mmCIF file with all atom_site columns, C-alpha atoms in Angstrom:
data_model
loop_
_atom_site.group_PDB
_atom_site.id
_atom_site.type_symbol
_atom_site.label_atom_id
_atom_site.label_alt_id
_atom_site.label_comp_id
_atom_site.label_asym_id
_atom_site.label_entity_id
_atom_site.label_seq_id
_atom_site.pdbx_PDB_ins_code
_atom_site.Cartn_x
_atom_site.Cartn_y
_atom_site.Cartn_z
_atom_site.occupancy
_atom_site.B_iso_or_equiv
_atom_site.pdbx_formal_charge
_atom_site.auth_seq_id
_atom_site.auth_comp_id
_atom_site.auth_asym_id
_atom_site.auth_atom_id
_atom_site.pdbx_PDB_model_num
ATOM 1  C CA . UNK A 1 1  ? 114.094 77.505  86.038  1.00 55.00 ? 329 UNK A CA 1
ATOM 2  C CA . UNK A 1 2  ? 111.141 76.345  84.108  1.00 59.00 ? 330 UNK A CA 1
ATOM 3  C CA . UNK A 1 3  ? 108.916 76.928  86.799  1.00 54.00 ? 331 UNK A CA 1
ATOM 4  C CA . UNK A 1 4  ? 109.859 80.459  86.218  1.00 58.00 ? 332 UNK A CA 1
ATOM 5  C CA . UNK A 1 5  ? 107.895 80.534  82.545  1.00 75.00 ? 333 UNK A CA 1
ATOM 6  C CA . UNK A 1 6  ? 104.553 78.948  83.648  1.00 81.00 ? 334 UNK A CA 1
ATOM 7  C CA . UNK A 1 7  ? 101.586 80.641  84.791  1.00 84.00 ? 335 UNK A CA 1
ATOM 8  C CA . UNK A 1 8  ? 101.356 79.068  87.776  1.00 84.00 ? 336 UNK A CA 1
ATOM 9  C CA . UNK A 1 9  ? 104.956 79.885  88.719  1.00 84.00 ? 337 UNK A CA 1
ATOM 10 C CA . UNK A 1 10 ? 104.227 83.394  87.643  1.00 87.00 ? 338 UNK A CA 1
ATOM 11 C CA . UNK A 1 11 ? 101.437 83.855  90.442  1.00 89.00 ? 339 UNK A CA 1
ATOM 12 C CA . UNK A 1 12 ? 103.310 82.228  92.963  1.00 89.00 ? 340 UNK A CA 1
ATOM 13 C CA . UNK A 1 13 ? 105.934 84.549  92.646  1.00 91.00 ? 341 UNK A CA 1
ATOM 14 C CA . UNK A 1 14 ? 103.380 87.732  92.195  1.00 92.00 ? 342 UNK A CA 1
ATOM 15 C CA . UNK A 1 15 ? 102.206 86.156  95.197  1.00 93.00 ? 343 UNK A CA 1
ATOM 16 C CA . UNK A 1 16 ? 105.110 85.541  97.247  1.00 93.00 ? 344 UNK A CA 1
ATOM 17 C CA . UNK A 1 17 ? 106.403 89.250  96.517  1.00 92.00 ? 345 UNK A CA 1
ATOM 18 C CA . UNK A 1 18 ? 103.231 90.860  97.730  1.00 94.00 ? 346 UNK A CA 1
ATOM 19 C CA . UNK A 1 19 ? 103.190 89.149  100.581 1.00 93.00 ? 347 UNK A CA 1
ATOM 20 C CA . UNK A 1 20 ? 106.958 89.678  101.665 1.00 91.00 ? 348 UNK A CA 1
ATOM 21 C CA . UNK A 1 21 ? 106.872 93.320  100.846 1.00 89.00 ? 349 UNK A CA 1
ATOM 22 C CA . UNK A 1 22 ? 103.395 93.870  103.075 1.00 89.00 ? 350 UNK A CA 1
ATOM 23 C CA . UNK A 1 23 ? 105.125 91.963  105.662 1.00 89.00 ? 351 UNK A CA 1
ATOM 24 C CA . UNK A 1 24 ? 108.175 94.237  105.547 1.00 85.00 ? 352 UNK A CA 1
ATOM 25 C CA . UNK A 1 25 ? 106.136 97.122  105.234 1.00 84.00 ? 353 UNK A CA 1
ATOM 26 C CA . UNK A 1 26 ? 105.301 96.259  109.269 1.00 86.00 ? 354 UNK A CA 1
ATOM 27 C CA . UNK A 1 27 ? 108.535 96.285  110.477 1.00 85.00 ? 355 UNK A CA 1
ATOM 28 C CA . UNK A 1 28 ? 109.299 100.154 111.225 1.00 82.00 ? 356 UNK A CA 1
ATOM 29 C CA . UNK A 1 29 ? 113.945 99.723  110.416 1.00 80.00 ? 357 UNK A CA 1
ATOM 30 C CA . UNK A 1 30 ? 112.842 98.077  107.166 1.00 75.00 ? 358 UNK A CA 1
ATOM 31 C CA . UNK A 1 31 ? 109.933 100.394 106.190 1.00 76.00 ? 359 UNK A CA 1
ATOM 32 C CA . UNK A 1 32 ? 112.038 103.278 106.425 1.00 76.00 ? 360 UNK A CA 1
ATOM 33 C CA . UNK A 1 33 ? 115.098 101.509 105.143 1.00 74.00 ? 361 UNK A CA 1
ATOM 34 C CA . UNK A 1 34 ? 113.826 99.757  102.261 1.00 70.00 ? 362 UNK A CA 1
ATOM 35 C CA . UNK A 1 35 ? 110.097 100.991 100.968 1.00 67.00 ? 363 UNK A CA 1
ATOM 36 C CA . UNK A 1 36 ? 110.720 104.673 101.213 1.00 72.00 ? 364 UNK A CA 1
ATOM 37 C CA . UNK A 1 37 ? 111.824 104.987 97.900  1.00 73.00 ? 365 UNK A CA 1
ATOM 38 C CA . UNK A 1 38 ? 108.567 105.207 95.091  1.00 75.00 ? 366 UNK A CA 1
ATOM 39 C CA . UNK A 1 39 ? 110.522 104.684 92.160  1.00 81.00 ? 367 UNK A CA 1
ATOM 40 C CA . UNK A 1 40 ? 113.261 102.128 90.742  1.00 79.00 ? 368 UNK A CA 1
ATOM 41 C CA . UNK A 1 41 ? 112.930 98.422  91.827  1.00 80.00 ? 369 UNK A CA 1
ATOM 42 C CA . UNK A 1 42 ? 112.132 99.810  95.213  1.00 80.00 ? 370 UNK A CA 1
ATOM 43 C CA . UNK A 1 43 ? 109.268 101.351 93.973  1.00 82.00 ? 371 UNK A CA 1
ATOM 44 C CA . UNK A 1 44 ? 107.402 97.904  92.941  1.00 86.00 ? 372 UNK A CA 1
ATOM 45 C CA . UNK A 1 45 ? 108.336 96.620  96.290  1.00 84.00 ? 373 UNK A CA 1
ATOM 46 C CA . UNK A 1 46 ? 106.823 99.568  97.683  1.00 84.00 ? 374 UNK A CA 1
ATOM 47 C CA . UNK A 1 47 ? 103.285 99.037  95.158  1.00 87.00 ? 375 UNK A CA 1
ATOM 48 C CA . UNK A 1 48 ? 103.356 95.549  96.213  1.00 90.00 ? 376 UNK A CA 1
ATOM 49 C CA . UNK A 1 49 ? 103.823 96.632  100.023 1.00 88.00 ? 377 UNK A CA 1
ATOM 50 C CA . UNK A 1 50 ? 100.409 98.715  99.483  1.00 89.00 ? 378 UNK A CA 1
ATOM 51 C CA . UNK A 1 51 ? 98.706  96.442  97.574  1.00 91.00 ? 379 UNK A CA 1
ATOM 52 C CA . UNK A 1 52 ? 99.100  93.477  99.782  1.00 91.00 ? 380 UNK A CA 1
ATOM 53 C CA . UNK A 1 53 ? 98.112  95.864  102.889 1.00 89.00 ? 381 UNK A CA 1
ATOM 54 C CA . UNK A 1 54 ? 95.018  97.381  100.876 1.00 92.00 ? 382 UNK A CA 1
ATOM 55 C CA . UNK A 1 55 ? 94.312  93.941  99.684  1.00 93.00 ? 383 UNK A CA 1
ATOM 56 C CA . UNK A 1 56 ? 95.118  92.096  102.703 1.00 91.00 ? 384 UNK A CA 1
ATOM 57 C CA . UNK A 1 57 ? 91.571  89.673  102.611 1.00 93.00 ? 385 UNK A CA 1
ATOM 58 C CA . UNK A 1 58 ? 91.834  88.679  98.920  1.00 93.00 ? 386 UNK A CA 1
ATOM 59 C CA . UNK A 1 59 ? 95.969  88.611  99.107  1.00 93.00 ? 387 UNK A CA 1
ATOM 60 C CA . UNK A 1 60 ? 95.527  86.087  101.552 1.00 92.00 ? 388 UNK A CA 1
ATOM 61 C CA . UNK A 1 61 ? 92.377  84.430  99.838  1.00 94.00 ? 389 UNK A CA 1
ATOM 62 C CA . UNK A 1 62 ? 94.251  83.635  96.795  1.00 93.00 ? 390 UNK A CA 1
ATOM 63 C CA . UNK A 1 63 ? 97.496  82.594  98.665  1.00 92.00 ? 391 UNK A CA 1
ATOM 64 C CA . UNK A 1 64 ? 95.309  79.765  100.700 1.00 93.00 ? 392 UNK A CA 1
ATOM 65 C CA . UNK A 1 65 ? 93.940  78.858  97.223  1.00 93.00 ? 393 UNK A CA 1
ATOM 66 C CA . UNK A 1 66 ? 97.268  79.217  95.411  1.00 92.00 ? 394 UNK A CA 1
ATOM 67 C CA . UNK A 1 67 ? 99.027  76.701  98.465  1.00 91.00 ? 395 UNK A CA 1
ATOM 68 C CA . UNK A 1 68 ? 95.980  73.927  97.621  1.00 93.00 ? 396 UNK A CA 1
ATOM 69 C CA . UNK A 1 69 ? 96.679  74.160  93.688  1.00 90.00 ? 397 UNK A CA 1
ATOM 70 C CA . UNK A 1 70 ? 100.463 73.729  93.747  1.00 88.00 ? 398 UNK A CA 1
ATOM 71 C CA . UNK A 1 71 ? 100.071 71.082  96.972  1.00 91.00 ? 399 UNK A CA 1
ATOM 72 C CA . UNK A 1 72 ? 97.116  68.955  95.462  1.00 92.00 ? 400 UNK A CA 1
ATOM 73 C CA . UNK A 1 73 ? 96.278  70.370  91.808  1.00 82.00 ? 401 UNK A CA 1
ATOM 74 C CA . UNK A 1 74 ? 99.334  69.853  90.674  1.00 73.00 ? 402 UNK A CA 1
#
């Protein structure tokens, strides 16, 4: 749990969320099912869902950069 506190462990999970929300933002069941609600806790997964599919280039970017810190940086 203490990774939870860090900075590091903050991105990751900012990270992580994006990602998994864009990705389930693709699938048409759990589009409808899950991000069609814009406000409420389904509402950030729907702002991440856009953000990491506006985003996609940098999203990605700092995910390659963010898997070499925690591999080799830390």
């Amino acid at each position: 749990l203490s990774a939870v506190y860090s900075l590091d462990g903050l991105l990751v999970f900012g990270l992580l969320l994006v990602c998994t929300c864009a990705y389930l933002r693709k699938v048409p069941r759990l589009r409808t099912w899950l991000l069609s609600e814009r406000r409420g806790v389904w509402g950030v997964c729907h702002k991440a869902a856009v953000i990491g599919t506006r985003l996609h280039v940098a999203v990605s970017v700092s995910c390659l950069l963010m898997a070499f810190y925690v591999l080799v940086g830390k």
